[in-house]
Short mmCIF file of N, CA and C in Angstrom, two decimals:
data_model
loop_
_atom_site.label_atom_id
_atom_site.label_comp_id
_atom_site.label_asym_id
_atom_site.label_seq_id
_atom_site.Cartn_x
_atom_site.Cartn_y
_atom_site.Cartn_z
N PRO X 1 0.80 -1.22 0.00
CA PRO X 1 0.00 0.00 0.00
C PRO X 1 0.85 1.29 0.00
N ARG X 2 1.93 1.26 0.74
CA ARG X 2 2.80 2.44 0.81
C ARG X 2 3.42 2.74 -0.56
N GLN X 3 3.86 1.70 -1.26
CA GLN X 3 4.45 1.90 -2.59
C GLN X 3 3.43 2.45 -3.57
N VAL X 4 2.23 1.91 -3.55
CA VAL X 4 1.16 2.39 -4.45
C VAL X 4 0.86 3.84 -4.13
N ALA X 5 0.76 4.18 -2.85
CA ALA X 5 0.47 5.55 -2.46
C ALA X 5 1.56 6.51 -2.91
N ASN X 6 2.81 6.12 -2.77
CA ASN X 6 3.92 6.98 -3.19
C ASN X 6 3.91 7.20 -4.70
N ILE X 7 3.70 6.13 -5.46
CA ILE X 7 3.66 6.22 -6.93
C ILE X 7 2.48 7.08 -7.36
N PHE X 8 1.31 6.80 -6.80
CA PHE X 8 0.09 7.53 -7.15
C PHE X 8 0.26 9.02 -6.86
N SER X 9 0.82 9.33 -5.71
CA SER X 9 1.03 10.71 -5.29
C SER X 9 1.98 11.44 -6.25
N ARG X 10 3.06 10.79 -6.64
CA ARG X 10 4.01 11.40 -7.58
C ARG X 10 3.36 11.65 -8.94
N LEU X 11 2.58 10.69 -9.42
CA LEU X 11 1.89 10.87 -10.69
C LEU X 11 0.88 12.01 -10.62
N ALA X 12 0.19 12.13 -9.50
CA ALA X 12 -0.83 13.17 -9.33
C ALA X 12 -0.23 14.57 -9.43
N GLN X 13 1.00 14.72 -9.05
CA GLN X 13 1.67 16.03 -9.07
C GLN X 13 1.84 16.58 -10.48
N HIS X 14 1.73 15.74 -11.50
CA HIS X 14 1.89 16.17 -12.88
C HIS X 14 0.62 16.80 -13.46
N GLY X 15 -0.50 16.69 -12.74
CA GLY X 15 -1.73 17.34 -13.16
C GLY X 15 -2.65 16.55 -14.06
N GLY X 16 -2.24 15.37 -14.47
CA GLY X 16 -3.09 14.54 -15.33
C GLY X 16 -3.94 13.59 -14.51
N ASN X 17 -4.72 12.80 -15.20
CA ASN X 17 -5.51 11.76 -14.54
C ASN X 17 -4.59 10.63 -14.11
N VAL X 18 -4.98 9.95 -13.03
CA VAL X 18 -4.17 8.84 -12.52
C VAL X 18 -5.10 7.65 -12.29
N LEU X 19 -4.61 6.47 -12.63
CA LEU X 19 -5.37 5.23 -12.49
C LEU X 19 -4.49 4.15 -11.89
N ALA X 20 -4.99 3.48 -10.88
CA ALA X 20 -4.34 2.28 -10.33
C ALA X 20 -5.34 1.14 -10.44
N THR X 21 -4.91 0.04 -11.05
CA THR X 21 -5.81 -1.11 -11.24
C THR X 21 -5.48 -2.21 -10.25
N ARG X 22 -6.44 -3.15 -10.12
CA ARG X 22 -6.31 -4.29 -9.21
C ARG X 22 -6.01 -3.82 -7.78
N ALA X 23 -6.61 -2.72 -7.40
CA ALA X 23 -6.34 -2.09 -6.12
C ALA X 23 -7.21 -2.67 -5.01
N THR X 24 -6.62 -2.75 -3.83
CA THR X 24 -7.33 -3.22 -2.63
C THR X 24 -7.79 -2.01 -1.82
N THR X 25 -8.67 -2.24 -0.87
CA THR X 25 -9.10 -1.14 0.00
C THR X 25 -7.93 -0.62 0.84
N GLU X 26 -7.01 -1.50 1.22
CA GLU X 26 -5.84 -1.06 1.98
C GLU X 26 -4.97 -0.12 1.14
N GLN X 27 -4.82 -0.44 -0.13
CA GLN X 27 -4.05 0.44 -1.01
C GLN X 27 -4.75 1.78 -1.18
N PHE X 28 -6.08 1.75 -1.32
CA PHE X 28 -6.82 3.01 -1.45
C PHE X 28 -6.67 3.86 -0.20
N GLU X 29 -6.77 3.26 0.97
CA GLU X 29 -6.63 4.03 2.22
C GLU X 29 -5.27 4.72 2.28
N ALA X 30 -4.23 4.04 1.84
CA ALA X 30 -2.90 4.64 1.82
C ALA X 30 -2.82 5.78 0.80
N VAL X 31 -3.44 5.59 -0.36
CA VAL X 31 -3.46 6.64 -1.38
C VAL X 31 -4.26 7.84 -0.88
N ALA X 32 -5.43 7.59 -0.31
CA ALA X 32 -6.31 8.66 0.16
C ALA X 32 -5.64 9.52 1.24
N ALA X 33 -4.76 8.92 2.00
CA ALA X 33 -4.03 9.69 3.02
C ALA X 33 -3.07 10.69 2.38
N LYS X 34 -2.64 10.44 1.15
CA LYS X 34 -1.71 11.34 0.45
C LYS X 34 -2.39 12.19 -0.62
N VAL X 35 -3.45 11.67 -1.24
CA VAL X 35 -4.13 12.35 -2.34
C VAL X 35 -5.61 12.44 -1.98
N GLU X 36 -6.00 13.60 -1.50
CA GLU X 36 -7.34 13.80 -0.94
C GLU X 36 -8.47 13.50 -1.91
N LYS X 37 -8.31 13.85 -3.18
CA LYS X 37 -9.41 13.70 -4.14
C LYS X 37 -9.43 12.35 -4.86
N ALA X 38 -8.58 11.43 -4.46
CA ALA X 38 -8.59 10.09 -5.06
C ALA X 38 -9.90 9.39 -4.71
N GLU X 39 -10.38 8.59 -5.64
CA GLU X 39 -11.63 7.83 -5.45
C GLU X 39 -11.36 6.34 -5.63
N TYR X 40 -12.10 5.54 -4.90
CA TYR X 40 -11.99 4.09 -5.04
C TYR X 40 -13.25 3.57 -5.71
N ARG X 41 -13.09 2.76 -6.72
CA ARG X 41 -14.20 2.09 -7.40
C ARG X 41 -14.10 0.60 -7.08
N PRO X 42 -14.78 0.14 -6.03
CA PRO X 42 -14.58 -1.24 -5.56
C PRO X 42 -14.95 -2.32 -6.58
N LEU X 43 -16.00 -2.11 -7.34
CA LEU X 43 -16.40 -3.14 -8.32
C LEU X 43 -15.33 -3.31 -9.39
N ALA X 44 -14.74 -2.21 -9.83
CA ALA X 44 -13.68 -2.25 -10.84
C ALA X 44 -12.31 -2.49 -10.21
N ARG X 45 -12.22 -2.42 -8.90
CA ARG X 45 -10.97 -2.54 -8.14
C ARG X 45 -9.94 -1.53 -8.65
N THR X 46 -10.38 -0.28 -8.78
CA THR X 46 -9.50 0.78 -9.28
C THR X 46 -9.50 1.97 -8.34
N ILE X 47 -8.38 2.68 -8.34
CA ILE X 47 -8.26 3.97 -7.67
C ILE X 47 -8.06 4.99 -8.79
N ILE X 48 -8.84 6.07 -8.76
CA ILE X 48 -8.72 7.07 -9.81
C ILE X 48 -8.56 8.47 -9.22
N LEU X 49 -7.96 9.32 -9.99
CA LEU X 49 -7.90 10.75 -9.70
C LEU X 49 -8.16 11.43 -11.03
N LYS X 50 -9.28 12.15 -11.10
CA LYS X 50 -9.67 12.82 -12.35
C LYS X 50 -9.34 14.30 -12.21
N GLN X 51 -8.27 14.72 -12.89
CA GLN X 51 -7.84 16.11 -12.87
C GLN X 51 -8.02 16.77 -14.24
N ASP X 52 -8.05 15.97 -15.29
CA ASP X 52 -8.20 16.45 -16.66
C ASP X 52 -9.55 15.95 -17.16
N ARG X 53 -10.48 16.85 -17.38
CA ARG X 53 -11.83 16.47 -17.77
C ARG X 53 -12.07 16.56 -19.28
N LYS X 54 -11.02 16.81 -20.04
CA LYS X 54 -11.15 16.93 -21.49
C LYS X 54 -11.49 15.57 -22.11
N ARG X 55 -12.29 15.61 -23.17
CA ARG X 55 -12.62 14.40 -23.93
C ARG X 55 -11.59 14.22 -25.03
N TYR X 56 -10.93 13.08 -25.04
CA TYR X 56 -9.93 12.79 -26.06
C TYR X 56 -10.44 11.79 -27.09
N GLY X 57 -11.47 11.03 -26.74
CA GLY X 57 -12.02 10.04 -27.65
C GLY X 57 -12.72 10.69 -28.83
N LYS X 58 -12.96 9.91 -29.84
CA LYS X 58 -13.59 10.40 -31.07
C LYS X 58 -14.93 9.71 -31.29
N GLY X 59 -15.60 9.44 -30.21
CA GLY X 59 -16.89 8.76 -30.29
C GLY X 59 -17.08 7.91 -29.05
N ILE X 60 -18.03 7.03 -29.13
CA ILE X 60 -18.41 6.20 -27.98
C ILE X 60 -17.66 4.86 -28.00
N ILE X 61 -17.16 4.47 -26.85
CA ILE X 61 -16.69 3.10 -26.63
C ILE X 61 -17.79 2.41 -25.84
N ALA X 62 -18.33 1.34 -26.38
CA ALA X 62 -19.34 0.56 -25.65
C ALA X 62 -18.63 -0.59 -24.96
N VAL X 63 -18.99 -0.82 -23.71
CA VAL X 63 -18.45 -1.95 -22.96
C VAL X 63 -19.64 -2.86 -22.63
N VAL X 64 -19.54 -4.09 -23.09
CA VAL X 64 -20.64 -5.05 -22.99
C VAL X 64 -20.21 -6.22 -22.12
N SER X 65 -21.09 -6.66 -21.24
CA SER X 65 -20.79 -7.87 -20.47
C SER X 65 -21.86 -8.91 -20.71
N ALA X 66 -21.42 -10.15 -20.79
CA ALA X 66 -22.35 -11.25 -21.01
C ALA X 66 -23.24 -11.47 -19.79
N GLY X 67 -22.63 -11.65 -18.64
CA GLY X 67 -23.39 -11.91 -17.43
C GLY X 67 -22.98 -10.99 -16.31
N THR X 68 -23.69 -11.07 -15.20
CA THR X 68 -23.37 -10.23 -14.06
C THR X 68 -22.01 -10.58 -13.46
N SER X 69 -21.58 -11.82 -13.60
CA SER X 69 -20.26 -12.22 -13.08
C SER X 69 -19.12 -11.58 -13.86
N ASP X 70 -19.41 -11.12 -15.07
CA ASP X 70 -18.40 -10.47 -15.91
C ASP X 70 -18.29 -8.97 -15.64
N ILE X 71 -19.19 -8.42 -14.86
CA ILE X 71 -19.24 -6.97 -14.65
C ILE X 71 -17.97 -6.41 -14.02
N PRO X 72 -17.33 -7.05 -13.04
CA PRO X 72 -16.10 -6.44 -12.51
C PRO X 72 -15.03 -6.20 -13.58
N VAL X 73 -14.86 -7.12 -14.49
CA VAL X 73 -13.89 -6.94 -15.57
C VAL X 73 -14.37 -5.84 -16.52
N ALA X 74 -15.66 -5.83 -16.81
CA ALA X 74 -16.23 -4.78 -17.66
C ALA X 74 -16.07 -3.41 -17.00
N GLU X 75 -16.28 -3.33 -15.70
CA GLU X 75 -16.13 -2.05 -14.99
C GLU X 75 -14.68 -1.57 -15.01
N GLU X 76 -13.72 -2.50 -14.95
CA GLU X 76 -12.32 -2.10 -15.09
C GLU X 76 -12.10 -1.44 -16.45
N ALA X 77 -12.71 -1.99 -17.48
CA ALA X 77 -12.60 -1.41 -18.82
C ALA X 77 -13.29 -0.05 -18.88
N VAL X 78 -14.46 0.07 -18.28
CA VAL X 78 -15.20 1.34 -18.28
C VAL X 78 -14.39 2.43 -17.60
N VAL X 79 -13.91 2.14 -16.39
CA VAL X 79 -13.16 3.15 -15.63
C VAL X 79 -11.89 3.54 -16.39
N THR X 80 -11.21 2.58 -16.96
CA THR X 80 -9.98 2.86 -17.71
C THR X 80 -10.27 3.74 -18.92
N ALA X 81 -11.29 3.40 -19.68
CA ALA X 81 -11.64 4.19 -20.87
C ALA X 81 -12.08 5.60 -20.48
N GLU X 82 -12.84 5.72 -19.40
CA GLU X 82 -13.28 7.04 -18.95
C GLU X 82 -12.11 7.90 -18.49
N ILE X 83 -11.20 7.34 -17.73
CA ILE X 83 -10.07 8.12 -17.20
C ILE X 83 -9.16 8.57 -18.34
N MET X 84 -9.22 7.88 -19.49
CA MET X 84 -8.44 8.30 -20.66
C MET X 84 -9.20 9.30 -21.52
N GLY X 85 -10.36 9.76 -21.03
CA GLY X 85 -11.08 10.83 -21.71
C GLY X 85 -12.06 10.38 -22.77
N ASN X 86 -12.62 9.21 -22.61
CA ASN X 86 -13.58 8.69 -23.59
C ASN X 86 -15.01 8.74 -23.06
N GLU X 87 -15.94 8.86 -24.00
CA GLU X 87 -17.35 8.68 -23.67
C GLU X 87 -17.61 7.18 -23.72
N VAL X 88 -18.14 6.65 -22.63
CA VAL X 88 -18.32 5.20 -22.52
C VAL X 88 -19.77 4.89 -22.22
N GLN X 89 -20.28 3.89 -22.90
CA GLN X 89 -21.62 3.38 -22.59
C GLN X 89 -21.47 1.92 -22.19
N HIS X 90 -22.08 1.54 -21.08
CA HIS X 90 -22.01 0.13 -20.71
C HIS X 90 -23.36 -0.54 -20.91
N ILE X 91 -23.28 -1.77 -21.39
CA ILE X 91 -24.45 -2.60 -21.66
C ILE X 91 -24.17 -3.93 -20.98
N TYR X 92 -24.88 -4.20 -19.89
CA TYR X 92 -24.54 -5.35 -19.06
C TYR X 92 -25.63 -6.43 -19.06
N ASP X 93 -25.16 -7.65 -18.83
CA ASP X 93 -26.03 -8.82 -18.69
C ASP X 93 -26.83 -9.09 -19.96
N VAL X 94 -26.12 -9.21 -21.07
CA VAL X 94 -26.76 -9.44 -22.37
C VAL X 94 -26.16 -10.66 -23.08
N GLY X 95 -25.88 -11.70 -22.31
CA GLY X 95 -25.24 -12.89 -22.86
C GLY X 95 -26.10 -13.66 -23.83
N VAL X 96 -25.46 -14.58 -24.53
CA VAL X 96 -26.14 -15.33 -25.60
C VAL X 96 -27.20 -16.29 -25.08
N ALA X 97 -27.20 -16.58 -23.79
CA ALA X 97 -28.24 -17.46 -23.24
C ALA X 97 -29.62 -16.81 -23.34
N GLY X 98 -29.66 -15.51 -23.46
CA GLY X 98 -30.90 -14.77 -23.67
C GLY X 98 -30.64 -13.70 -24.72
N ILE X 99 -30.50 -14.12 -25.95
CA ILE X 99 -30.03 -13.25 -27.04
C ILE X 99 -30.92 -12.02 -27.23
N HIS X 100 -32.19 -12.13 -26.83
CA HIS X 100 -33.09 -10.98 -26.94
C HIS X 100 -32.60 -9.79 -26.13
N ARG X 101 -31.86 -10.06 -25.05
CA ARG X 101 -31.33 -8.96 -24.22
C ARG X 101 -30.30 -8.16 -25.00
N LEU X 102 -29.47 -8.82 -25.78
CA LEU X 102 -28.48 -8.13 -26.61
C LEU X 102 -29.16 -7.40 -27.75
N LEU X 103 -30.08 -8.05 -28.41
CA LEU X 103 -30.76 -7.45 -29.57
C LEU X 103 -31.54 -6.20 -29.18
N ALA X 104 -31.96 -6.10 -27.94
CA ALA X 104 -32.66 -4.90 -27.47
C ALA X 104 -31.74 -3.68 -27.45
N HIS X 105 -30.43 -3.89 -27.56
CA HIS X 105 -29.45 -2.80 -27.52
C HIS X 105 -28.77 -2.55 -28.86
N ARG X 106 -29.38 -3.00 -29.94
CA ARG X 106 -28.76 -2.83 -31.25
C ARG X 106 -28.53 -1.38 -31.61
N ALA X 107 -29.44 -0.51 -31.26
CA ALA X 107 -29.28 0.92 -31.58
C ALA X 107 -28.07 1.49 -30.86
N ALA X 108 -27.90 1.16 -29.60
CA ALA X 108 -26.75 1.65 -28.83
C ALA X 108 -25.45 1.08 -29.39
N LEU X 109 -25.45 -0.19 -29.75
CA LEU X 109 -24.25 -0.80 -30.32
C LEU X 109 -23.87 -0.14 -31.64
N SER X 110 -24.87 0.25 -32.42
CA SER X 110 -24.60 0.85 -33.73
C SER X 110 -23.99 2.24 -33.61
N LYS X 111 -24.12 2.89 -32.46
CA LYS X 111 -23.55 4.23 -32.26
C LYS X 111 -22.09 4.17 -31.79
N ALA X 112 -21.65 3.02 -31.33
CA ALA X 112 -20.28 2.88 -30.81
C ALA X 112 -19.27 2.82 -31.95
N ARG X 113 -18.08 3.35 -31.70
CA ARG X 113 -17.01 3.28 -32.70
C ARG X 113 -16.07 2.12 -32.41
N VAL X 114 -16.04 1.67 -31.16
CA VAL X 114 -15.28 0.50 -30.73
C VAL X 114 -16.11 -0.16 -29.64
N ILE X 115 -16.10 -1.49 -29.62
CA ILE X 115 -16.87 -2.22 -28.60
C ILE X 115 -15.96 -3.20 -27.89
N VAL X 116 -15.99 -3.14 -26.56
CA VAL X 116 -15.28 -4.10 -25.71
C VAL X 116 -16.33 -5.08 -25.19
N VAL X 117 -16.09 -6.37 -25.36
CA VAL X 117 -17.05 -7.39 -24.92
C VAL X 117 -16.38 -8.33 -23.93
N CYS X 118 -16.94 -8.40 -22.72
CA CYS X 118 -16.41 -9.26 -21.65
C CYS X 118 -17.35 -10.45 -21.46
N ALA X 119 -16.78 -11.66 -21.53
CA ALA X 119 -17.62 -12.85 -21.40
C ALA X 119 -16.81 -14.01 -20.86
N GLY X 120 -17.44 -14.76 -19.98
CA GLY X 120 -16.84 -15.99 -19.47
C GLY X 120 -17.56 -17.17 -20.09
N MET X 121 -17.78 -18.22 -19.30
CA MET X 121 -18.43 -19.44 -19.79
C MET X 121 -17.76 -19.90 -21.09
N GLU X 122 -18.54 -19.98 -22.20
CA GLU X 122 -17.94 -20.43 -23.46
C GLU X 122 -17.41 -19.27 -24.29
N GLY X 123 -17.67 -18.03 -23.88
CA GLY X 123 -17.10 -16.87 -24.55
C GLY X 123 -17.65 -16.58 -25.93
N ALA X 124 -18.92 -16.87 -26.17
CA ALA X 124 -19.49 -16.71 -27.50
C ALA X 124 -19.94 -15.29 -27.83
N LEU X 125 -20.16 -14.46 -26.82
CA LEU X 125 -20.74 -13.14 -27.05
C LEU X 125 -19.95 -12.25 -28.01
N PRO X 126 -18.62 -12.18 -27.95
CA PRO X 126 -17.92 -11.31 -28.90
C PRO X 126 -18.17 -11.67 -30.36
N SER X 127 -18.28 -12.95 -30.66
CA SER X 127 -18.55 -13.37 -32.03
C SER X 127 -19.95 -12.92 -32.47
N VAL X 128 -20.91 -13.01 -31.56
CA VAL X 128 -22.27 -12.56 -31.88
C VAL X 128 -22.28 -11.05 -32.11
N VAL X 129 -21.65 -10.30 -31.20
CA VAL X 129 -21.59 -8.85 -31.35
C VAL X 129 -20.86 -8.50 -32.65
N GLY X 130 -19.76 -9.18 -32.92
CA GLY X 130 -19.00 -8.93 -34.14
C GLY X 130 -19.81 -9.17 -35.39
N GLY X 131 -20.77 -10.08 -35.33
CA GLY X 131 -21.64 -10.32 -36.47
C GLY X 131 -22.73 -9.28 -36.64
N LEU X 132 -22.98 -8.49 -35.58
CA LEU X 132 -24.03 -7.48 -35.63
C LEU X 132 -23.53 -6.09 -36.00
N VAL X 133 -22.25 -5.83 -35.78
CA VAL X 133 -21.73 -4.47 -35.97
C VAL X 133 -20.61 -4.45 -37.00
N GLY X 134 -20.30 -3.26 -37.46
CA GLY X 134 -19.22 -3.11 -38.44
C GLY X 134 -18.04 -2.34 -37.89
N VAL X 135 -17.84 -2.38 -36.57
CA VAL X 135 -16.73 -1.67 -35.93
C VAL X 135 -15.84 -2.68 -35.21
N PRO X 136 -14.62 -2.27 -34.84
CA PRO X 136 -13.74 -3.20 -34.12
C PRO X 136 -14.35 -3.67 -32.80
N VAL X 137 -14.17 -4.94 -32.52
CA VAL X 137 -14.62 -5.54 -31.26
C VAL X 137 -13.39 -6.08 -30.55
N ILE X 138 -13.25 -5.71 -29.29
CA ILE X 138 -12.15 -6.21 -28.48
C ILE X 138 -12.75 -7.15 -27.44
N ALA X 139 -12.37 -8.40 -27.53
CA ALA X 139 -12.94 -9.44 -26.67
C ALA X 139 -12.07 -9.65 -25.43
N VAL X 140 -12.75 -9.79 -24.29
CA VAL X 140 -12.08 -10.01 -23.02
C VAL X 140 -12.64 -11.29 -22.40
N PRO X 141 -11.89 -12.38 -22.42
CA PRO X 141 -12.36 -13.58 -21.73
C PRO X 141 -12.27 -13.36 -20.22
N THR X 142 -13.29 -13.81 -19.51
CA THR X 142 -13.25 -13.69 -18.05
C THR X 142 -13.10 -15.06 -17.42
N SER X 143 -12.64 -15.07 -16.21
CA SER X 143 -12.33 -16.34 -15.53
C SER X 143 -13.52 -16.95 -14.82
N VAL X 144 -14.72 -16.54 -15.18
CA VAL X 144 -15.92 -17.11 -14.56
C VAL X 144 -16.51 -18.19 -15.45
N GLY X 145 -17.22 -19.10 -14.84
CA GLY X 145 -17.88 -20.15 -15.61
C GLY X 145 -17.95 -21.44 -14.84
N TYR X 146 -18.82 -22.30 -15.28
CA TYR X 146 -19.02 -23.61 -14.64
C TYR X 146 -18.22 -24.67 -15.38
N GLY X 147 -18.10 -25.82 -14.75
CA GLY X 147 -17.57 -27.01 -15.42
C GLY X 147 -16.20 -26.82 -16.01
N ALA X 148 -16.12 -26.96 -17.33
CA ALA X 148 -14.83 -26.98 -18.02
C ALA X 148 -14.43 -25.61 -18.55
N SER X 149 -14.65 -24.56 -17.77
CA SER X 149 -14.26 -23.23 -18.22
C SER X 149 -12.76 -22.99 -18.04
N PHE X 150 -12.13 -23.81 -17.19
CA PHE X 150 -10.68 -23.76 -16.98
C PHE X 150 -10.18 -22.35 -16.66
N GLY X 151 -10.92 -21.65 -15.79
CA GLY X 151 -10.49 -20.33 -15.35
C GLY X 151 -10.40 -19.30 -16.47
N GLY X 152 -11.21 -19.44 -17.49
CA GLY X 152 -11.24 -18.49 -18.60
C GLY X 152 -10.57 -18.97 -19.87
N ILE X 153 -9.89 -20.09 -19.80
CA ILE X 153 -9.20 -20.61 -20.99
C ILE X 153 -10.20 -21.04 -22.06
N ALA X 154 -11.32 -21.61 -21.65
CA ALA X 154 -12.33 -22.01 -22.64
C ALA X 154 -12.84 -20.78 -23.40
N ALA X 155 -13.16 -19.71 -22.67
CA ALA X 155 -13.63 -18.47 -23.31
C ALA X 155 -12.54 -17.87 -24.19
N LEU X 156 -11.30 -17.90 -23.71
CA LEU X 156 -10.19 -17.37 -24.49
C LEU X 156 -10.06 -18.10 -25.83
N LEU X 157 -10.12 -19.42 -25.80
CA LEU X 157 -9.98 -20.20 -27.03
C LEU X 157 -11.14 -19.94 -27.99
N THR X 158 -12.35 -19.81 -27.45
CA THR X 158 -13.51 -19.50 -28.30
C THR X 158 -13.31 -18.16 -28.99
N MET X 159 -12.85 -17.17 -28.21
CA MET X 159 -12.67 -15.83 -28.77
C MET X 159 -11.55 -15.80 -29.81
N LEU X 160 -10.50 -16.55 -29.56
CA LEU X 160 -9.41 -16.60 -30.54
C LEU X 160 -9.85 -17.28 -31.84
N ASN X 161 -10.86 -18.13 -31.75
CA ASN X 161 -11.36 -18.84 -32.92
C ASN X 161 -12.67 -18.26 -33.46
N ALA X 162 -13.00 -17.04 -33.06
CA ALA X 162 -14.26 -16.42 -33.48
C ALA X 162 -14.35 -16.34 -34.99
N CYS X 163 -15.53 -16.60 -35.50
CA CYS X 163 -15.71 -16.56 -36.95
C CYS X 163 -16.08 -15.18 -37.45
N ALA X 164 -16.54 -14.29 -36.58
CA ALA X 164 -16.88 -12.93 -37.01
C ALA X 164 -15.59 -12.14 -37.22
N PRO X 165 -15.49 -11.40 -38.31
CA PRO X 165 -14.26 -10.64 -38.57
C PRO X 165 -14.16 -9.40 -37.68
N GLY X 166 -12.95 -8.93 -37.50
CA GLY X 166 -12.74 -7.67 -36.78
C GLY X 166 -12.70 -7.79 -35.28
N ILE X 167 -12.40 -8.98 -34.76
CA ILE X 167 -12.35 -9.19 -33.32
C ILE X 167 -10.89 -9.38 -32.90
N GLY X 168 -10.47 -8.56 -31.94
CA GLY X 168 -9.18 -8.73 -31.30
C GLY X 168 -9.41 -9.26 -29.90
N VAL X 169 -8.45 -9.98 -29.37
CA VAL X 169 -8.63 -10.61 -28.06
C VAL X 169 -7.48 -10.21 -27.14
N VAL X 170 -7.84 -9.86 -25.90
CA VAL X 170 -6.83 -9.60 -24.87
C VAL X 170 -6.81 -10.76 -23.89
N ASN X 171 -5.95 -10.67 -22.91
CA ASN X 171 -5.78 -11.76 -21.95
C ASN X 171 -6.98 -11.87 -21.00
N ILE X 172 -7.05 -12.98 -20.31
CA ILE X 172 -8.14 -13.28 -19.38
C ILE X 172 -8.22 -12.21 -18.30
N ASP X 173 -9.43 -11.69 -18.09
CA ASP X 173 -9.75 -10.68 -17.07
C ASP X 173 -9.04 -9.35 -17.28
N ASN X 174 -8.60 -9.05 -18.48
CA ASN X 174 -7.81 -7.85 -18.75
C ASN X 174 -8.68 -6.70 -19.28
N GLY X 175 -9.58 -6.20 -18.44
CA GLY X 175 -10.39 -5.06 -18.83
C GLY X 175 -9.56 -3.83 -19.10
N TYR X 176 -8.50 -3.66 -18.33
CA TYR X 176 -7.59 -2.53 -18.53
C TYR X 176 -6.96 -2.58 -19.94
N GLY X 177 -6.43 -3.72 -20.30
CA GLY X 177 -5.79 -3.88 -21.61
C GLY X 177 -6.77 -3.69 -22.75
N ALA X 178 -8.01 -4.13 -22.56
CA ALA X 178 -9.03 -3.96 -23.59
C ALA X 178 -9.35 -2.48 -23.80
N ALA X 179 -9.47 -1.73 -22.70
CA ALA X 179 -9.74 -0.30 -22.81
C ALA X 179 -8.58 0.43 -23.46
N CYS X 180 -7.35 0.03 -23.14
CA CYS X 180 -6.18 0.64 -23.78
C CYS X 180 -6.18 0.36 -25.28
N ALA X 181 -6.51 -0.86 -25.67
CA ALA X 181 -6.60 -1.21 -27.09
C ALA X 181 -7.70 -0.42 -27.77
N ALA X 182 -8.84 -0.27 -27.10
CA ALA X 182 -9.95 0.51 -27.65
C ALA X 182 -9.52 1.96 -27.87
N MET X 183 -8.77 2.51 -26.93
CA MET X 183 -8.30 3.89 -27.07
C MET X 183 -7.34 4.03 -28.24
N ARG X 184 -6.48 3.04 -28.45
CA ARG X 184 -5.56 3.10 -29.59
C ARG X 184 -6.33 3.06 -30.91
N VAL X 185 -7.36 2.23 -30.97
CA VAL X 185 -8.20 2.19 -32.16
C VAL X 185 -8.87 3.55 -32.34
N MET X 186 -9.40 4.09 -31.25
CA MET X 186 -10.08 5.38 -31.31
C MET X 186 -9.13 6.48 -31.80
N ASN X 187 -7.89 6.44 -31.33
CA ASN X 187 -6.90 7.45 -31.77
C ASN X 187 -6.63 7.39 -33.26
N ALA X 188 -6.77 6.21 -33.86
CA ALA X 188 -6.51 6.05 -35.29
C ALA X 188 -7.68 6.48 -36.16
N LEU X 189 -8.83 6.67 -35.55
CA LEU X 189 -10.02 7.04 -36.31
C LEU X 189 -10.08 8.54 -36.58
N PRO X 190 -10.70 8.94 -37.68
CA PRO X 190 -10.92 10.37 -37.89
C PRO X 190 -12.01 10.86 -36.94
N ARG X 191 -12.01 12.14 -36.66
CA ARG X 191 -13.06 12.72 -35.81
C ARG X 191 -14.41 12.52 -36.49
N LYS X 192 -15.41 12.18 -35.68
CA LYS X 192 -16.76 11.97 -36.20
C LYS X 192 -17.45 13.33 -36.31
N GLU X 193 -17.99 13.61 -37.47
CA GLU X 193 -18.66 14.91 -37.70
C GLU X 193 -20.07 14.87 -37.22
#
């Protein structure tokens, strides 16, 4: 906690936004003692300091989760994308077991310029989303699931073998990495008129 607090405090002095991922409450308490305006997001397990409120993104990043068990990883992606100055929309609990839930959000998905999809179990949701939209999809396998999910390896393999084009895959439970990839894609896009 002391090391995280020292690093966070030094970064805060530069005036930009600061993000710490995979943070514990003990780490947050240490940070809060040094940086008064730091906030803890327990579901995302992140500590943030928002000092720069400028929007750097060029449109909406949608973050989608298959089930409620995938939400912590999705929230890590949301917080990361927001702290980098993006407009983010989250669409949660829309897994393929009830495909009507996803289809109810087609209009919102069509407005996104990049979509991050978090899914455990068999990891089929990114392929379905990729078949519905014409924008880059970044798939995040999560370590949740029953039976032979192998801590997210089953979802990872499904996502790596997705038949829908335009899907990139990050490591298991890597909401942070997915948001960073989404931001890089966003940076390469022209401004939306």
